[in-house]
Short mmCIF file of C-alpha atoms in Angstrom, two decimals:
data_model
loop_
_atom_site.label_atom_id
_atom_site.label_comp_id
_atom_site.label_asym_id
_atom_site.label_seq_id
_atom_site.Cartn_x
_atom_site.Cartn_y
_atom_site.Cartn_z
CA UNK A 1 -7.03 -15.91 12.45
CA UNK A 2 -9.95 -15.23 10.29
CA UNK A 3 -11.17 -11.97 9.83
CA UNK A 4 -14.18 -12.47 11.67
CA UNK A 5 -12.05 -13.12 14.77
CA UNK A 6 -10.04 -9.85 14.18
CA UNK A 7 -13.06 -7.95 13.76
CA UNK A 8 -14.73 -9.71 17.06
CA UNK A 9 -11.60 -8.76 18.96
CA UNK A 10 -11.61 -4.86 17.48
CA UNK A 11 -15.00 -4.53 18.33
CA UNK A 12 -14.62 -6.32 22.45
CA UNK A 13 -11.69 -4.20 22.59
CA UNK A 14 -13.27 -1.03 21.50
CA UNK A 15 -16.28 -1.54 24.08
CA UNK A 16 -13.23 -2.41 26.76
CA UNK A 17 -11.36 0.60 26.02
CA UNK A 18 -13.74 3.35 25.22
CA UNK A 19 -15.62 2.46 28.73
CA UNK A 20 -18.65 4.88 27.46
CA UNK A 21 -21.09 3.50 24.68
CA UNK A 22 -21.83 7.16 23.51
CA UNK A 23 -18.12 7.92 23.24
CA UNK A 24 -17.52 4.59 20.89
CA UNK A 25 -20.40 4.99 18.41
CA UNK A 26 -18.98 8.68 17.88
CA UNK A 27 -15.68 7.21 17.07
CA UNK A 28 -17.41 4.43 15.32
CA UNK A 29 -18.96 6.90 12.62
CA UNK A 30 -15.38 8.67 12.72
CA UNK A 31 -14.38 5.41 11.34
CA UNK A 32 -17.19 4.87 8.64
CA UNK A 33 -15.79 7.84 6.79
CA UNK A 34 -12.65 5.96 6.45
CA UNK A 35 -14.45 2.82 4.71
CA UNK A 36 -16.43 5.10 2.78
CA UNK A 37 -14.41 5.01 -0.73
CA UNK A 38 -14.10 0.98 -0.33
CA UNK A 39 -17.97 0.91 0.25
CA UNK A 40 -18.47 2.41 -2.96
CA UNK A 41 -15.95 1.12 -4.98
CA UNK A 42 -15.83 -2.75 -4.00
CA UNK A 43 -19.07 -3.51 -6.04
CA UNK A 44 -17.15 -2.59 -8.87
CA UNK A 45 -13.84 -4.97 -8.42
CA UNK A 46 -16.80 -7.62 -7.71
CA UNK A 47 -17.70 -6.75 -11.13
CA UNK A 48 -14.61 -7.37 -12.94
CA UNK A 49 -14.02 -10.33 -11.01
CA UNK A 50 -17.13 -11.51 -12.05
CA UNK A 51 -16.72 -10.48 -15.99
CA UNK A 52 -12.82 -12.19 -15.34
CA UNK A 53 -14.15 -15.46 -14.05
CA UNK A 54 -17.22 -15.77 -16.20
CA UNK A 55 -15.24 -15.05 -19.25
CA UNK A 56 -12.56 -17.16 -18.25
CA UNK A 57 -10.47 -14.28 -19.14
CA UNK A 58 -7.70 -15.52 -16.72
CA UNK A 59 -7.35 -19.05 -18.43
CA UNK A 60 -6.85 -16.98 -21.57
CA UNK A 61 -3.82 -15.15 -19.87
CA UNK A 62 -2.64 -17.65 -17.76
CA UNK A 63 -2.18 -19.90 -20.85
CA UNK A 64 0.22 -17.66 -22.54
CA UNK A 65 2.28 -17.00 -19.71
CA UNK A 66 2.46 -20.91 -19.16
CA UNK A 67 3.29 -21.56 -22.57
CA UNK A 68 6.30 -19.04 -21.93
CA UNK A 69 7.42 -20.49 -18.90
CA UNK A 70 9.94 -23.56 -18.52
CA UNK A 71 9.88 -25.57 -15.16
CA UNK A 72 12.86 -23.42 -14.03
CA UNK A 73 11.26 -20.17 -14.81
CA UNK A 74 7.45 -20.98 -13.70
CA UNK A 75 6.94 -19.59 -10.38
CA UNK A 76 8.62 -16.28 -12.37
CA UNK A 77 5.72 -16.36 -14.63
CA UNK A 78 3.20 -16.65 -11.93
CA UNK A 79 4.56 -14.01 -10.35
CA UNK A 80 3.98 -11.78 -12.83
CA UNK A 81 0.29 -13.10 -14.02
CA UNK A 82 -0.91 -12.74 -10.58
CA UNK A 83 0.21 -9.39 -10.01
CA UNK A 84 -1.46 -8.48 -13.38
CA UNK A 85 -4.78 -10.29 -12.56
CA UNK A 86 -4.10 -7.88 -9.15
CA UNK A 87 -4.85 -4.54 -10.82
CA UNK A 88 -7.85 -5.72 -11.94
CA UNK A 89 -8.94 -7.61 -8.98
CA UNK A 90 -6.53 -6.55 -5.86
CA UNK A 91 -8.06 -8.86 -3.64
CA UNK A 92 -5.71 -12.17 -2.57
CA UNK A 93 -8.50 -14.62 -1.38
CA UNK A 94 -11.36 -14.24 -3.96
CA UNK A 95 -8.80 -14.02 -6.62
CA UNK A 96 -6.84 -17.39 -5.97
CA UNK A 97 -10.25 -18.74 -6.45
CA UNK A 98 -10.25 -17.98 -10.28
CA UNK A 99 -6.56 -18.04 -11.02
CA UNK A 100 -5.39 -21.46 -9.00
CA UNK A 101 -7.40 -24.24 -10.99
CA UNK A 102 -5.12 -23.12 -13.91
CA UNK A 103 -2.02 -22.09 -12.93
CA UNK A 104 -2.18 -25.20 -10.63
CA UNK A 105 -2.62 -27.94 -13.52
CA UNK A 106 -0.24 -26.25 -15.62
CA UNK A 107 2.72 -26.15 -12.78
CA UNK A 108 1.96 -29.65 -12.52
CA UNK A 109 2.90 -30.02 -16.21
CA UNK A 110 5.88 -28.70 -15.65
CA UNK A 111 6.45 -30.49 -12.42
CA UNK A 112 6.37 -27.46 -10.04
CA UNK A 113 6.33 -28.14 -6.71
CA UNK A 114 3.01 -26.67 -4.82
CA UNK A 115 4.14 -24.70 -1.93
CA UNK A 116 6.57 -22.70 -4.70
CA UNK A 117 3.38 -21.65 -6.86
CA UNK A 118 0.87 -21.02 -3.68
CA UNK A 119 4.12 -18.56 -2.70
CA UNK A 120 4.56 -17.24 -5.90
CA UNK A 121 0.80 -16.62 -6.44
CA UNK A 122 1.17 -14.67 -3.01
CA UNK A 123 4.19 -12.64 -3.97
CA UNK A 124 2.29 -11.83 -7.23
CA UNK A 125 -0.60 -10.68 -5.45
CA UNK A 126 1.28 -7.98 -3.81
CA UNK A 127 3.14 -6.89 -6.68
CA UNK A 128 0.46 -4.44 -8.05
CA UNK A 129 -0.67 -3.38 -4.74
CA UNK A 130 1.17 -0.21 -4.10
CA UNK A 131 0.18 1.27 -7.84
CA UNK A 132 -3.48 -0.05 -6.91
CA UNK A 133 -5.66 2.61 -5.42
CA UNK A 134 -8.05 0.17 -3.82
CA UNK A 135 -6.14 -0.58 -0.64
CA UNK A 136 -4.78 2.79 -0.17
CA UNK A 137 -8.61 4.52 -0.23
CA UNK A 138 -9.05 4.98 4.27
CA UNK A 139 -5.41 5.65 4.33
CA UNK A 140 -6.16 8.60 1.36
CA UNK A 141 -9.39 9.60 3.26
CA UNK A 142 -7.27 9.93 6.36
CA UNK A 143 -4.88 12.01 4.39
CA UNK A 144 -7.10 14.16 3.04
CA UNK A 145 -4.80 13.16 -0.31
CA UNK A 146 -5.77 11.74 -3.42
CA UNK A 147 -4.30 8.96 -5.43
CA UNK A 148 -2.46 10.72 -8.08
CA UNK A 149 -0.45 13.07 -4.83
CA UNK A 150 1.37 9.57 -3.92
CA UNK A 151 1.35 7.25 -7.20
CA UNK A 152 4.80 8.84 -8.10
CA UNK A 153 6.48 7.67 -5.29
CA UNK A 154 4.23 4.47 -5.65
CA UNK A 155 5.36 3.72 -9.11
CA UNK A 156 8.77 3.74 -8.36
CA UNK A 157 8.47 1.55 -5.17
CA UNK A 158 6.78 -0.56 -7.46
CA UNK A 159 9.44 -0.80 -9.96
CA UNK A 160 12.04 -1.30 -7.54
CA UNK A 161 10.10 -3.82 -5.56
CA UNK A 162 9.65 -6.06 -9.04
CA UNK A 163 13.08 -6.09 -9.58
CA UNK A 164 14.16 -7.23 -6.14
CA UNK A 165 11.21 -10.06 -5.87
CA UNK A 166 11.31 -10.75 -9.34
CA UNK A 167 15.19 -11.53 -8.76
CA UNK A 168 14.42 -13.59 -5.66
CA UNK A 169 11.63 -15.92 -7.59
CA UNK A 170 14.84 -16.29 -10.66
CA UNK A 171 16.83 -17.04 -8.58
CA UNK A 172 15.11 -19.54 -6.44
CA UNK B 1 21.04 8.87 -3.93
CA UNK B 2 19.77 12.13 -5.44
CA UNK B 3 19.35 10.43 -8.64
CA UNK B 4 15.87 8.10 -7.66
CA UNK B 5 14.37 11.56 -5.72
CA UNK B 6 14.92 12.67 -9.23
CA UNK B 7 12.87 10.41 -10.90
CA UNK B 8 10.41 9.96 -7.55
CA UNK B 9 10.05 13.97 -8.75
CA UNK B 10 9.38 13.20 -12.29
CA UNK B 11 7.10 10.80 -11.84
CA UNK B 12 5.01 12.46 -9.07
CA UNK B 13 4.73 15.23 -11.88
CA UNK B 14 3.40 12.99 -14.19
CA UNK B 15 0.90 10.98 -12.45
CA UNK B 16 0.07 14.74 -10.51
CA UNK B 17 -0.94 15.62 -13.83
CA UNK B 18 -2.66 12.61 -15.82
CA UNK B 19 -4.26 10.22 -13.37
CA UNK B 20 -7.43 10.30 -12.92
CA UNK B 21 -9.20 9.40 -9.20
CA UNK B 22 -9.18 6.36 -7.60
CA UNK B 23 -12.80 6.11 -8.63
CA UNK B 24 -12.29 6.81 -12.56
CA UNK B 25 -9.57 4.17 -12.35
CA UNK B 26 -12.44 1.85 -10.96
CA UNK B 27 -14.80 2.40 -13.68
CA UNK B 28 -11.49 2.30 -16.49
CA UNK B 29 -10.49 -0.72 -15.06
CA UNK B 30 -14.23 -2.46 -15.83
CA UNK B 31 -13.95 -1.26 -19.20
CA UNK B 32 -10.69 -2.59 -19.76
CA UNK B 33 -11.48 -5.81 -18.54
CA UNK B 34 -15.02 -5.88 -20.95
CA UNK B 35 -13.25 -5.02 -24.04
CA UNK B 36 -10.07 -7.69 -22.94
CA UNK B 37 -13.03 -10.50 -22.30
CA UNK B 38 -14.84 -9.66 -25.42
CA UNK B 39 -11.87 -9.39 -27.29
CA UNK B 40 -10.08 -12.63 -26.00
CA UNK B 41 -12.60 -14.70 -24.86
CA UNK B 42 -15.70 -16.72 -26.32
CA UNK B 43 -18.09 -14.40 -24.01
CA UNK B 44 -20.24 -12.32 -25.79
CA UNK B 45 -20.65 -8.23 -24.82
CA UNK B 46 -24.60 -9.48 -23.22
CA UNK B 47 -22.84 -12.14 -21.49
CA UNK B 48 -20.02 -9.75 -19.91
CA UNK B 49 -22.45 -7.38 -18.82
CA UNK B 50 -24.10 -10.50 -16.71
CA UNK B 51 -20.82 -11.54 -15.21
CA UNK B 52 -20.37 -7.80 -14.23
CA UNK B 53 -23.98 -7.61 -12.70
CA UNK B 54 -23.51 -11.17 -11.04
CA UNK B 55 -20.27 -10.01 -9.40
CA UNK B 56 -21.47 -6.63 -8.20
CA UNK B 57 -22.85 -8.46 -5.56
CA UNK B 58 -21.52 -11.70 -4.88
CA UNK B 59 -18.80 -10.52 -2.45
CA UNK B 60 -20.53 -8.44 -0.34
CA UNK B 61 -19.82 -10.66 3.07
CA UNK B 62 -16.17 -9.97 2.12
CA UNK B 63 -17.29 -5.86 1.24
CA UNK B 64 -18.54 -5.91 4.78
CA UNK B 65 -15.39 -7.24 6.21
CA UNK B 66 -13.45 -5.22 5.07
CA UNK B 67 -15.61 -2.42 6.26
CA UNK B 68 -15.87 -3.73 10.02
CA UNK B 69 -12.23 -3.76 9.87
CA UNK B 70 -12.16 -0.09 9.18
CA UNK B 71 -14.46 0.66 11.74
CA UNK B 72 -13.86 -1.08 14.40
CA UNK B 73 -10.03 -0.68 13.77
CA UNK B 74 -10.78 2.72 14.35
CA UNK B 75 -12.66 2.40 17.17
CA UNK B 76 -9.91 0.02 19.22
CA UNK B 77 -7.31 3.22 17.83
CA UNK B 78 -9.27 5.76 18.81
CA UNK B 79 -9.95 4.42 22.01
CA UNK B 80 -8.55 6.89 25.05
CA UNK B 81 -4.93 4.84 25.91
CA UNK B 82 -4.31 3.56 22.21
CA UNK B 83 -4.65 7.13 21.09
CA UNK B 84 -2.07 8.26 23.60
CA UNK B 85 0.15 5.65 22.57
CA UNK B 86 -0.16 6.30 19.01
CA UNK B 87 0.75 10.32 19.83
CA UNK B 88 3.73 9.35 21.66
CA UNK B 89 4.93 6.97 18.79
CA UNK B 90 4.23 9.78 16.80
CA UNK B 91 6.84 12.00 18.49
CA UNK B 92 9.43 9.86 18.20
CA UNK B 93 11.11 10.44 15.18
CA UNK B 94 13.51 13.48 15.69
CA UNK B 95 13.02 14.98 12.10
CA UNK B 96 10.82 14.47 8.62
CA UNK B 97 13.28 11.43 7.19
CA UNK B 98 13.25 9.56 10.67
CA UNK B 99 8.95 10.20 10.09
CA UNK B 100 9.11 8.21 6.64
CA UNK B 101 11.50 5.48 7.97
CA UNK B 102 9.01 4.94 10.88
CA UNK B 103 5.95 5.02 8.90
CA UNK B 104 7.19 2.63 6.57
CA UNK B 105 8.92 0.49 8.90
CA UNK B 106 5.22 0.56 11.16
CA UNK B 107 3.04 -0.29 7.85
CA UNK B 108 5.30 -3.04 6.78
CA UNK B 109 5.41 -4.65 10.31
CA UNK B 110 2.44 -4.43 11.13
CA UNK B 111 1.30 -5.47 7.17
CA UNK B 112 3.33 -8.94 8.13
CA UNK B 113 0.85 -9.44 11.74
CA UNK B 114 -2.39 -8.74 10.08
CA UNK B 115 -3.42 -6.48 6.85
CA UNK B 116 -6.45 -4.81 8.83
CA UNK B 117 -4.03 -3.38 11.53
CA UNK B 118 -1.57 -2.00 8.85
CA UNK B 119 -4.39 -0.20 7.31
CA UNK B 120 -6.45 1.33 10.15
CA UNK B 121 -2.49 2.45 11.95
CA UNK B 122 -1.29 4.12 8.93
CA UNK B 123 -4.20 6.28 8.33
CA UNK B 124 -4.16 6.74 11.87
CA UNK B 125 -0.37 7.74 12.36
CA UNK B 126 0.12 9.79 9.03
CA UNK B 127 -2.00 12.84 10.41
CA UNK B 128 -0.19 12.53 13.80
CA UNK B 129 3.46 12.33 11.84
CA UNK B 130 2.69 15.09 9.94
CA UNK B 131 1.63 17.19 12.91
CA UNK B 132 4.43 16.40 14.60
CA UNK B 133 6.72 17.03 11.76
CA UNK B 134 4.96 19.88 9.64
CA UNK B 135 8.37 19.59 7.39
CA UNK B 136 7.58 16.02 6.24
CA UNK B 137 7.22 15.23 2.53
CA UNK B 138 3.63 14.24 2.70
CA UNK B 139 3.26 12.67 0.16
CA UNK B 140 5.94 10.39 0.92
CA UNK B 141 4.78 10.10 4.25
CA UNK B 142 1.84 8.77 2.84
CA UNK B 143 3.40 6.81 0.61
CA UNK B 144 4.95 4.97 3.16
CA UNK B 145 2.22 4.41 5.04
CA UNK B 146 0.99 2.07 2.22
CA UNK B 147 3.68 -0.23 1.78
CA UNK B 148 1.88 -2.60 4.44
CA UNK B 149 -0.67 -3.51 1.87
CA UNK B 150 1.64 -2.51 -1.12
CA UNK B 151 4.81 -5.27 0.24
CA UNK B 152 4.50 -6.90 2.90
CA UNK B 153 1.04 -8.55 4.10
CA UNK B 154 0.72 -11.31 1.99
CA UNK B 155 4.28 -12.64 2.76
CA UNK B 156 3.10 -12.54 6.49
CA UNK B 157 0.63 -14.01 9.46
CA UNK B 158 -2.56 -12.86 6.98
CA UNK B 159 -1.42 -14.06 3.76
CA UNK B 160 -4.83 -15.42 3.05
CA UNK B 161 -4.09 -17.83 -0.09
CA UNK B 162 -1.06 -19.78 1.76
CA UNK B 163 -4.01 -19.78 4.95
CA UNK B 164 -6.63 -20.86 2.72
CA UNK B 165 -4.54 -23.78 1.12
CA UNK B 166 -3.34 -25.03 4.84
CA UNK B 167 -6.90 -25.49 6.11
CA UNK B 168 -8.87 -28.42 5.96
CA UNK B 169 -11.44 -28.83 3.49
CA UNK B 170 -10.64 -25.91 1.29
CA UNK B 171 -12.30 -25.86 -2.15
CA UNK B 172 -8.63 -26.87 -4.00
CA UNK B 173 -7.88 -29.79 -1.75
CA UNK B 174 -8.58 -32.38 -3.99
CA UNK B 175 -6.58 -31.02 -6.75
CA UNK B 176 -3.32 -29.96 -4.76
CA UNK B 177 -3.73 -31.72 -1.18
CA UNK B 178 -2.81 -29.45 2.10
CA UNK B 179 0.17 -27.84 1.85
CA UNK B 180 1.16 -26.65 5.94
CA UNK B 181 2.25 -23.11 6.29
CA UNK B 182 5.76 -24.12 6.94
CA UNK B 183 6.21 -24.73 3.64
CA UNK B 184 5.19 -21.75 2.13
CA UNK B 185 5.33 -18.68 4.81
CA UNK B 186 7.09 -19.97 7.05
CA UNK B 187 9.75 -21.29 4.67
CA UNK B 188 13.23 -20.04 4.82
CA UNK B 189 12.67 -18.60 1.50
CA UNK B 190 9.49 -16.72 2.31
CA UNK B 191 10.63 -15.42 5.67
CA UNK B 192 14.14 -14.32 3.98
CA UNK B 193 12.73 -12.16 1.63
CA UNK B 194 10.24 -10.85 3.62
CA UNK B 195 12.57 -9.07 5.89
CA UNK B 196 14.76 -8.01 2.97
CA UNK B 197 11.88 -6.14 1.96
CA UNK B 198 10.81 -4.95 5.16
CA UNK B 199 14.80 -3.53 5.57
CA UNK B 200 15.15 -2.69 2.34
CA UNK B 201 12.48 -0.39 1.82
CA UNK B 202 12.46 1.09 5.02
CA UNK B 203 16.10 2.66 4.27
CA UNK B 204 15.15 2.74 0.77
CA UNK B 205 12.23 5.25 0.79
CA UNK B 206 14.77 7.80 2.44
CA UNK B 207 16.57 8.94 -0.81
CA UNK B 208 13.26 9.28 -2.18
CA UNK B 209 12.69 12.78 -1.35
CA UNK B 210 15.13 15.13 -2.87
CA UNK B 211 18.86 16.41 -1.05
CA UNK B 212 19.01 20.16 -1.48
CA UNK B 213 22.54 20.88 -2.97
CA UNK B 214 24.92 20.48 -0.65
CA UNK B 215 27.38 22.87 -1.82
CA UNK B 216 24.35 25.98 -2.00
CA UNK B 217 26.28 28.39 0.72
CA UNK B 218 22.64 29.90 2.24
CA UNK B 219 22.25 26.07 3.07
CA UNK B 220 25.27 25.22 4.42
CA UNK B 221 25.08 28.37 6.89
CA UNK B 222 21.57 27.74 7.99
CA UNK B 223 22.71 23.89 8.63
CA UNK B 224 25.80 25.12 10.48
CA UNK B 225 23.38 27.78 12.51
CA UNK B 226 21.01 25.20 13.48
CA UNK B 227 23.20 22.57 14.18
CA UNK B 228 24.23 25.19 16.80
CA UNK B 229 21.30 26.19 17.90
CA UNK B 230 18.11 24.75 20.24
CA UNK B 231 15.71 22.67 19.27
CA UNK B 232 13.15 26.11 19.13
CA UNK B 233 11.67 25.59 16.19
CA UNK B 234 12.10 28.78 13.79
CA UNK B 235 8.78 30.91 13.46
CA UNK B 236 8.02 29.95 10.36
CA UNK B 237 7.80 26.44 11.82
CA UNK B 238 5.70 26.68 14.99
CA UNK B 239 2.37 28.08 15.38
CA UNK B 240 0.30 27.42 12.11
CA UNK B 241 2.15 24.16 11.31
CA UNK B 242 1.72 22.70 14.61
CA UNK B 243 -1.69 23.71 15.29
CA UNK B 244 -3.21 23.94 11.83
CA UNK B 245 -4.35 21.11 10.03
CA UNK B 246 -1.99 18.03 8.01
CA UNK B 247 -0.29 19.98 5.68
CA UNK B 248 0.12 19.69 2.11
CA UNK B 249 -3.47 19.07 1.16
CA UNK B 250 -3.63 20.66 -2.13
CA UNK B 251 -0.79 20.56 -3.60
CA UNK B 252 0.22 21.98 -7.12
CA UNK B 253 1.21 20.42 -9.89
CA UNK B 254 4.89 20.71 -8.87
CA UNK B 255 5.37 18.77 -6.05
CA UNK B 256 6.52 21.04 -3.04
CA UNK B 257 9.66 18.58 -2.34
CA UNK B 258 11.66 20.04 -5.31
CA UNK B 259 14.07 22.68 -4.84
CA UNK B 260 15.52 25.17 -3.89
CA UNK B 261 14.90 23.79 -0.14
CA UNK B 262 13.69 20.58 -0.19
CA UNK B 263 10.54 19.90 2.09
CA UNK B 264 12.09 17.42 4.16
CA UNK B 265 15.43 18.28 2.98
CA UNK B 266 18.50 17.54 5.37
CA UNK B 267 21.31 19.82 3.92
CA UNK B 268 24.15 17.47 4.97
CA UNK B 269 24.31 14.14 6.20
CA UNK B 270 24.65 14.87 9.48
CA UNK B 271 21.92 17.05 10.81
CA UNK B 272 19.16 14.72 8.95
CA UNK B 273 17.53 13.95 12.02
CA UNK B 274 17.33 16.99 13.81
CA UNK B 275 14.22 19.22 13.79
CA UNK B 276 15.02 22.39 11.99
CA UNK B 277 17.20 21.07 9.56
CA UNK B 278 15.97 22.61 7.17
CA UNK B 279 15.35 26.90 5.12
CA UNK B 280 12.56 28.29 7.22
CA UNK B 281 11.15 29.34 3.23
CA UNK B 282 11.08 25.76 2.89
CA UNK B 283 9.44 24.86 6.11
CA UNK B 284 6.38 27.64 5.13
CA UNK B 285 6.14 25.65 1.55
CA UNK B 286 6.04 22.52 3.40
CA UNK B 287 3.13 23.86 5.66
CA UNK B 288 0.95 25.42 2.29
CA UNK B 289 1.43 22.36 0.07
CA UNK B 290 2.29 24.95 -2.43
CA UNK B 291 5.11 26.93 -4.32
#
């Protein structure tokens, strides 16, 4: 299911549903207000991914966190390194793109199996998420709240949700 | 667990106080990263700044998306019979902690089926929550609504690197072969923890928001009287809050869940659920976002 199919099906369904083309454009601009804040900001997060993978900025961080990491502990360590690289880039697909070639070759170093790192990777990528604005922006718009209102509560889901998965990855 | 809706309280006052916008946090971010890449890396400041202009733009299939999903996510929601099924979900919770559970529960589920429907339903469902249940926390409400794309969504049916590495042809295959999606989200492990999450922190966000004390007597006899009573809501409660927009847009810098009278505060175990469980000076703080 690719996002092109999802966004296929949305739109059938909305011509389906809404029966009236003048009634589903007016919803349709209800709903550009929503996308608004990611409109703006997503040229930015393309920017620091671009500065990250021109740089090779991850390779540099990835490299440390390897070093620290025994076979046993590894998909810990990715854990963590992808949900840093998440602040800075909170977006799962583009982002495996710059951080797998590494944190690939060095799991196989160590002798990780695959299907543990590609999981851990995906874990990771989630683990920043709730103190991220990015994702949040149409839900804020809807809200009429701003980031800082809910980032309290966020921070300690967040906290709370790294001990519990970071526990799971130990322990596996 | 008064003890995390203590620190939930703390922290909101914080980050109420020193973080900046979602769009500062953008630009802070970029900065970060130059100085990090200058700093650590072999790029020089000229070459950073031509990364940063070659990115801007080299995900803008994936910027457009993203913003389809939005919009035509809308669209299918706002659609006549979705919207009427979204109200009536809306009513079912039967106070402002059932509200939270639901929202979170809803984000997370839906988070695991596809991370463009967990998005477009919360920010649909939060306004209809919080017009059904002017007493909610809002910002909790809110909160929960984003622990779809904050927990869950790349554990589940979207979770676009385990996707990418199952398919065919994809750019890593030579390096690390296909691995199927049984082995990574459909693994025992994966699908374990996924609904440990999903339970967890949909019973978890509850002692978020803070328990008035139980032992304050005004509280105890307005719990007693309303356990008592209909389900009219007190006047405080009805006719602005219902009718007037989602509450608590502004609020202060102290967060209108602390006490005396908690926003969504249940006064004893029991009544949590039921609508007016809660001071109607409460309920009018709830409504103002404001102390």
């Amino acid at each position: 299911m690719t996002l092109n199919v999802v966004n296929f099906t949305y739109l059938m369904l909305g011509v389906a549903l809404h029966g009236r083309a003048s009634r589903l454009v007016a919803s349709a601009e209800e709903g550009m207000k929503l996308a608004g804040g990611v409109v703006l900001q997503f040229p930015f997060y393309a920017g620091i991914y671009g500065i990250i993978r021109g740089s090779g900025l991850t390779e540099v961080i990835g490299r440390a966190f390897a070093e620290a990491a025994t076979a046993r502990t590894y998909p810990l360590f990715v854990y963590w390194y992808s949900g840093l690289v998440n602040y800075f880039v909170p977006s799962g697909g583009s982002k495996w793109a710059i951080e797998a070639p590494y944190i690939l070759a060095a799991g196989d170093l160590l002798q990780v199996a695959k299907p543990k790192i590609v999981l851990a990777y995906a874990w990771g990528d989630m683990l920043t998420d709730v103190i991220q604005p990015f994702w949040a922006l149409p839900l804020l718009k809807a809200a009429r709240l701003d980031f800082r209102h809910i980032l309290g509560y966020a921070m300690l889901v967040f906290i709370l949700y790294a001990l519990l998965v970071s526990l799971a990855f130990w322990l596996a | 667990m008064d003890f995390l809706g203590r620190i939930a309280l703390a922290l909101t006052r914080w980050s109420e106080r020193w973080v900046p916008s979602s769009f500062v946090i953008a630009i802070l971010l970029t900065f970060l990263v130059f100085v990090l890449a200058i700093a650590l890396t072999s790029a020089t400041a000229l070459q950073c700044v031509t990364f940063w202009g070659d990115g801007f733009w080299e995900l803008l299939s994936f910027a457009m998306q993203m913003t389809l999903i939005m919009v035509s996510g809308y669209v299918v929601a706002a659609s006549p019979p979705v919207d009427r099924a979204l109200t009536r979900l809306a009513r079912l919770p039967r106070g402002p902690r059932s509200c939270v559970m639901l929202m979170a529960f809803l984000s997370m589920a839906l988070g695991m089926l596809h991370w463009g429907l967990s998005i477009v339903v919360s920010a649909l469902m939060v306004r209809r929550f919080a017009r059904h249940e002017p007493r909610v926390d809002y910002r909790l409400l809110v909160t929960a609504g984003y622990l779809g794309m904050g927990l869950t969504w790349h554990a589940g049916l979207s979770a676009s690197a385990p996707l990418l590495v199952a398919t065919p042809g994809h750019f890593l295959e030579r390096q690390m072969g296909i691995v199927p999606l049984g082995q990574t989200i459909f693994s025992p492990f994966n699908l374990i923890l996924a609904f440990i999450v999903l339970g967890v922190f949909t019973l978890l966000i509850l002692s978020f928001t803070r328990v008035p004390d139980e032992r304050s007597p005004s509280t105890q006899r307005s719990s007693w009287r309303r356990r008592h009573e209909t389900e009219t809501p007190s006047p405080a409660t009805s006719p602005r809050a219902r009718l007037g927009p989602p509450p608590p847009v502004r609020p202060g810098p102290r967060p209108p869940a602390s006490p005396p009278g908690s926003t969504t505060g249940p006064p004893s175990a029991g009544s949590w659920a039921r609508p007016g469980s809660c001071g109607s000076s409460s309920t009018s703080m709830a409504t103002d976002g404001r102390q």
